[in-house]
Amino acid sequence: MLPALQILWGGVRFFTGAALFSFFEVVAWRLPRGLSPLRGRSVCPACGAVLGPAELVPVASWLALRGRCRHCGARIPAWYPAGELLGGGAALLAAARFGDGPLLGLGAEAWLALLLGGVLYAIARLDAATREIPDALNAAVALLGLCRVALLGARQGGWVPTVLTHGLGALCVSLPMLVLCLAVPGAFGGGDIKLMAAAGLFLGWQATLAAFFLAVVSGGGYGFFLLAAGRARRGDQIAFGPFLCAGIAAALLAGGWLVRRYLALF
């Protein structure tokens, strides 16, 4: 492909991912307030003014408005463009990892990975703010997992190994989490357990183990930092969902490599 076309397709992918994550930011804002993410125009959270198309262009609108609402002047938090940039980067990574295709430059598996990334972004934002993971979002992860199982089974021509690998992925972490939660109430939230079951269906068992390992290490490191900085006390709980989401995303992109590197140590 000519360099100019590669740049063009890269821009299309980036904008697609940025727009998708912008939508999931809306999902994360509306769901706790009992609003439908699919109905109604986008509005300014501060003044309620309806936003026009020029105010909804990912990243560019925030820069053009200098981070403020055009109607009331309220600050637009920087995490909005940051999330859109993250989405653009996720689209580029999905295409590089799973292949391009005719639909906005992404193949079928890359689309599933990007959609999973968007749902994980909404889950992380919601859990960090409310300490809850809505069942609807976990169900969306599970649905994407079923779609990936169907895609891989048809592509690889081996339905039994695919179903076993991904079925085991749904259980290998979520079941021990459930047992531990029953033995030690409050060890994990129910939303966390459901998330790992749904994500395991998408990832398969090896990548699921890698995802949970990364979540435990990063979450434990963050908790230690809070204790050392005097910003938390022993017994305080932190939202584990964002770390699970980050671990799932990392394992999706590099889970096989991580497992191979780990096994090479022995």
mmCIF file of C-alpha atoms in Angstrom, residues 97-222:
data_model
loop_
_atom_site.group_PDB
_atom_site.id
_atom_site.type_symbol
_atom_site.label_atom_id
_atom_site.label_comp_id
_atom_site.label_asym_id
_atom_site.label_seq_id
_atom_site.Cartn_x
_atom_site.Cartn_y
_atom_site.Cartn_z
ATOM 1 C CA ARG A 97 -2.642 -6.915 16.218
ATOM 2 C CA PHE A 98 -5.654 -8.484 14.496
ATOM 3 C CA GLY A 99 -5.493 -7.187 10.941
ATOM 4 C CA ASP A 100 -7.124 -4.544 8.805
ATOM 5 C CA GLY A 101 -10.255 -4.868 6.727
ATOM 6 C CA PRO A 102 -12.748 -3.079 4.510
ATOM 7 C CA LEU A 103 -14.961 -1.696 7.294
ATOM 8 C CA LEU A 104 -13.291 1.610 8.231
ATOM 9 C CA GLY A 105 -9.926 -0.088 7.912
ATOM 10 C CA LEU A 106 -10.557 -2.798 10.512
ATOM 11 C CA GLY A 107 -11.089 -6.536 10.150
ATOM 12 C CA ALA A 108 -13.770 -8.491 12.010
ATOM 13 C CA GLU A 109 -11.560 -9.561 14.925
ATOM 14 C CA ALA A 110 -10.048 -6.083 15.175
ATOM 15 C CA TRP A 111 -13.574 -4.648 15.430
ATOM 16 C CA LEU A 112 -14.416 -7.058 18.249
ATOM 17 C CA ALA A 113 -11.220 -6.076 20.060
ATOM 18 C CA LEU A 114 -11.955 -2.369 19.625
ATOM 19 C CA LEU A 115 -15.543 -2.750 20.834
ATOM 20 C CA LEU A 116 -14.276 -4.693 23.844
ATOM 21 C CA GLY A 117 -11.844 -1.871 24.546
ATOM 22 C CA GLY A 118 -14.678 0.654 24.444
ATOM 23 C CA VAL A 119 -16.823 -1.350 26.866
ATOM 24 C CA LEU A 120 -13.833 -1.832 29.183
ATOM 25 C CA TYR A 121 -13.222 1.913 29.107
ATOM 26 C CA ALA A 122 -16.815 2.569 30.201
ATOM 27 C CA ILE A 123 -16.553 -0.091 32.927
ATOM 28 C CA ALA A 124 -13.317 1.379 34.259
ATOM 29 C CA ARG A 125 -14.748 4.902 34.333
ATOM 30 C CA LEU A 126 -17.942 3.738 36.032
ATOM 31 C CA ASP A 127 -16.285 1.526 38.626
ATOM 32 C CA ALA A 128 -13.779 4.222 39.538
ATOM 33 C CA ALA A 129 -16.625 6.692 40.094
ATOM 34 C CA THR A 130 -19.347 4.504 41.626
ATOM 35 C CA ARG A 131 -17.690 1.227 42.708
ATOM 36 C CA GLU A 132 -20.259 -0.606 40.602
ATOM 37 C CA ILE A 133 -20.139 -2.414 37.265
ATOM 38 C CA PRO A 134 -23.550 -2.527 35.556
ATOM 39 C CA ASP A 135 -24.739 -5.964 34.464
ATOM 40 C CA ALA A 136 -25.537 -4.512 31.037
ATOM 41 C CA LEU A 137 -21.863 -3.791 30.382
ATOM 42 C CA ASN A 138 -20.752 -7.218 31.588
ATOM 43 C CA ALA A 139 -23.404 -8.717 29.318
ATOM 44 C CA ALA A 140 -21.958 -6.694 26.421
ATOM 45 C CA VAL A 141 -18.510 -8.178 27.131
ATOM 46 C CA ALA A 142 -20.015 -11.678 27.195
ATOM 47 C CA LEU A 143 -21.805 -11.061 23.891
ATOM 48 C CA LEU A 144 -18.560 -9.916 22.284
ATOM 49 C CA GLY A 145 -16.925 -13.040 23.694
ATOM 50 C CA LEU A 146 -19.544 -15.270 22.052
ATOM 51 C CA CYS A 147 -19.004 -13.449 18.760
ATOM 52 C CA ARG A 148 -15.252 -14.024 18.982
ATOM 53 C CA VAL A 149 -15.717 -17.712 19.792
ATOM 54 C CA ALA A 150 -17.957 -18.034 16.716
ATOM 55 C CA LEU A 151 -15.465 -16.138 14.554
ATOM 56 C CA LEU A 152 -12.442 -18.146 15.700
ATOM 57 C CA GLY A 153 -14.308 -21.442 15.505
ATOM 58 C CA ALA A 154 -15.363 -20.768 11.910
ATOM 59 C CA ARG A 155 -11.945 -19.440 10.909
ATOM 60 C CA GLN A 156 -9.851 -22.169 12.496
ATOM 61 C CA GLY A 157 -12.202 -25.013 11.672
ATOM 62 C CA GLY A 158 -11.861 -26.434 15.178
ATOM 63 C CA TRP A 159 -14.982 -25.724 17.182
ATOM 64 C CA VAL A 160 -14.274 -28.098 20.061
ATOM 65 C CA PRO A 161 -10.811 -26.718 20.979
ATOM 66 C CA THR A 162 -12.062 -23.150 20.597
ATOM 67 C CA VAL A 163 -15.125 -23.703 22.778
ATOM 68 C CA LEU A 164 -13.075 -25.537 25.414
ATOM 69 C CA THR A 165 -10.348 -22.888 25.499
ATOM 70 C CA HIS A 166 -12.762 -19.998 25.846
ATOM 71 C CA GLY A 167 -15.216 -21.855 28.084
ATOM 72 C CA LEU A 168 -12.342 -22.603 30.453
ATOM 73 C CA GLY A 169 -11.377 -18.951 30.210
ATOM 74 C CA ALA A 170 -14.803 -18.002 31.550
ATOM 75 C CA LEU A 171 -14.242 -20.187 34.634
ATOM 76 C CA CYS A 172 -10.515 -20.298 35.390
ATOM 77 C CA VAL A 173 -10.466 -16.962 37.261
ATOM 78 C CA SER A 174 -14.097 -16.115 37.958
ATOM 79 C CA LEU A 175 -14.793 -19.412 39.766
ATOM 80 C CA PRO A 176 -11.863 -19.084 42.224
ATOM 81 C CA MET A 177 -12.863 -15.427 42.746
ATOM 82 C CA LEU A 178 -16.397 -16.551 43.615
ATOM 83 C CA VAL A 179 -15.140 -19.232 46.036
ATOM 84 C CA LEU A 180 -12.832 -16.727 47.740
ATOM 85 C CA CYS A 181 -15.650 -14.194 47.940
ATOM 86 C CA LEU A 182 -17.894 -16.770 49.631
ATOM 87 C CA ALA A 183 -15.119 -17.642 52.096
ATOM 88 C CA VAL A 184 -14.078 -14.028 52.702
ATOM 89 C CA PRO A 185 -17.077 -11.722 52.152
ATOM 90 C CA GLY A 186 -16.078 -8.550 50.377
ATOM 91 C CA ALA A 187 -12.900 -9.999 48.871
ATOM 92 C CA PHE A 188 -14.235 -9.167 45.415
ATOM 93 C CA GLY A 189 -17.293 -7.411 44.115
ATOM 94 C CA GLY A 190 -19.915 -9.330 42.204
ATOM 95 C CA GLY A 191 -19.353 -7.097 39.186
ATOM 96 C CA ASP A 192 -15.649 -7.986 39.186
ATOM 97 C CA ILE A 193 -16.451 -11.701 39.172
ATOM 98 C CA LYS A 194 -18.944 -11.323 36.323
ATOM 99 C CA LEU A 195 -16.458 -9.192 34.389
ATOM 100 C CA MET A 196 -13.754 -11.862 34.587
ATOM 101 C CA ALA A 197 -16.222 -14.562 33.517
ATOM 102 C CA ALA A 198 -17.317 -12.509 30.502
ATOM 103 C CA ALA A 199 -13.788 -11.411 29.608
ATOM 104 C CA GLY A 200 -12.513 -14.966 29.995
ATOM 105 C CA LEU A 201 -14.996 -16.061 27.352
ATOM 106 C CA PHE A 202 -13.466 -13.495 25.020
ATOM 107 C CA LEU A 203 -9.807 -14.139 25.865
ATOM 108 C CA GLY A 204 -9.435 -17.859 26.463
ATOM 109 C CA TRP A 205 -7.876 -19.335 29.573
ATOM 110 C CA GLN A 206 -4.210 -18.412 29.085
ATOM 111 C CA ALA A 207 -4.802 -14.744 28.377
ATOM 112 C CA THR A 208 -7.367 -14.625 31.204
ATOM 113 C CA LEU A 209 -4.780 -15.810 33.707
ATOM 114 C CA ALA A 210 -2.360 -13.195 32.373
ATOM 115 C CA ALA A 211 -5.053 -10.498 32.664
ATOM 116 C CA PHE A 212 -5.788 -11.336 36.283
ATOM 117 C CA PHE A 213 -2.095 -11.491 37.167
ATOM 118 C CA LEU A 214 -1.534 -8.038 35.683
ATOM 119 C CA ALA A 215 -4.595 -6.675 37.510
ATOM 120 C CA VAL A 216 -3.435 -8.045 40.873
ATOM 121 C CA VAL A 217 0.109 -6.706 40.436
ATOM 122 C CA SER A 218 -0.996 -3.248 39.269
ATOM 123 C CA GLY A 219 -3.832 -2.993 41.799
ATOM 124 C CA GLY A 220 -1.574 -4.166 44.616
ATOM 125 C CA GLY A 221 1.105 -1.685 43.590
ATOM 126 C CA TYR A 222 -1.419 1.150 43.561
#
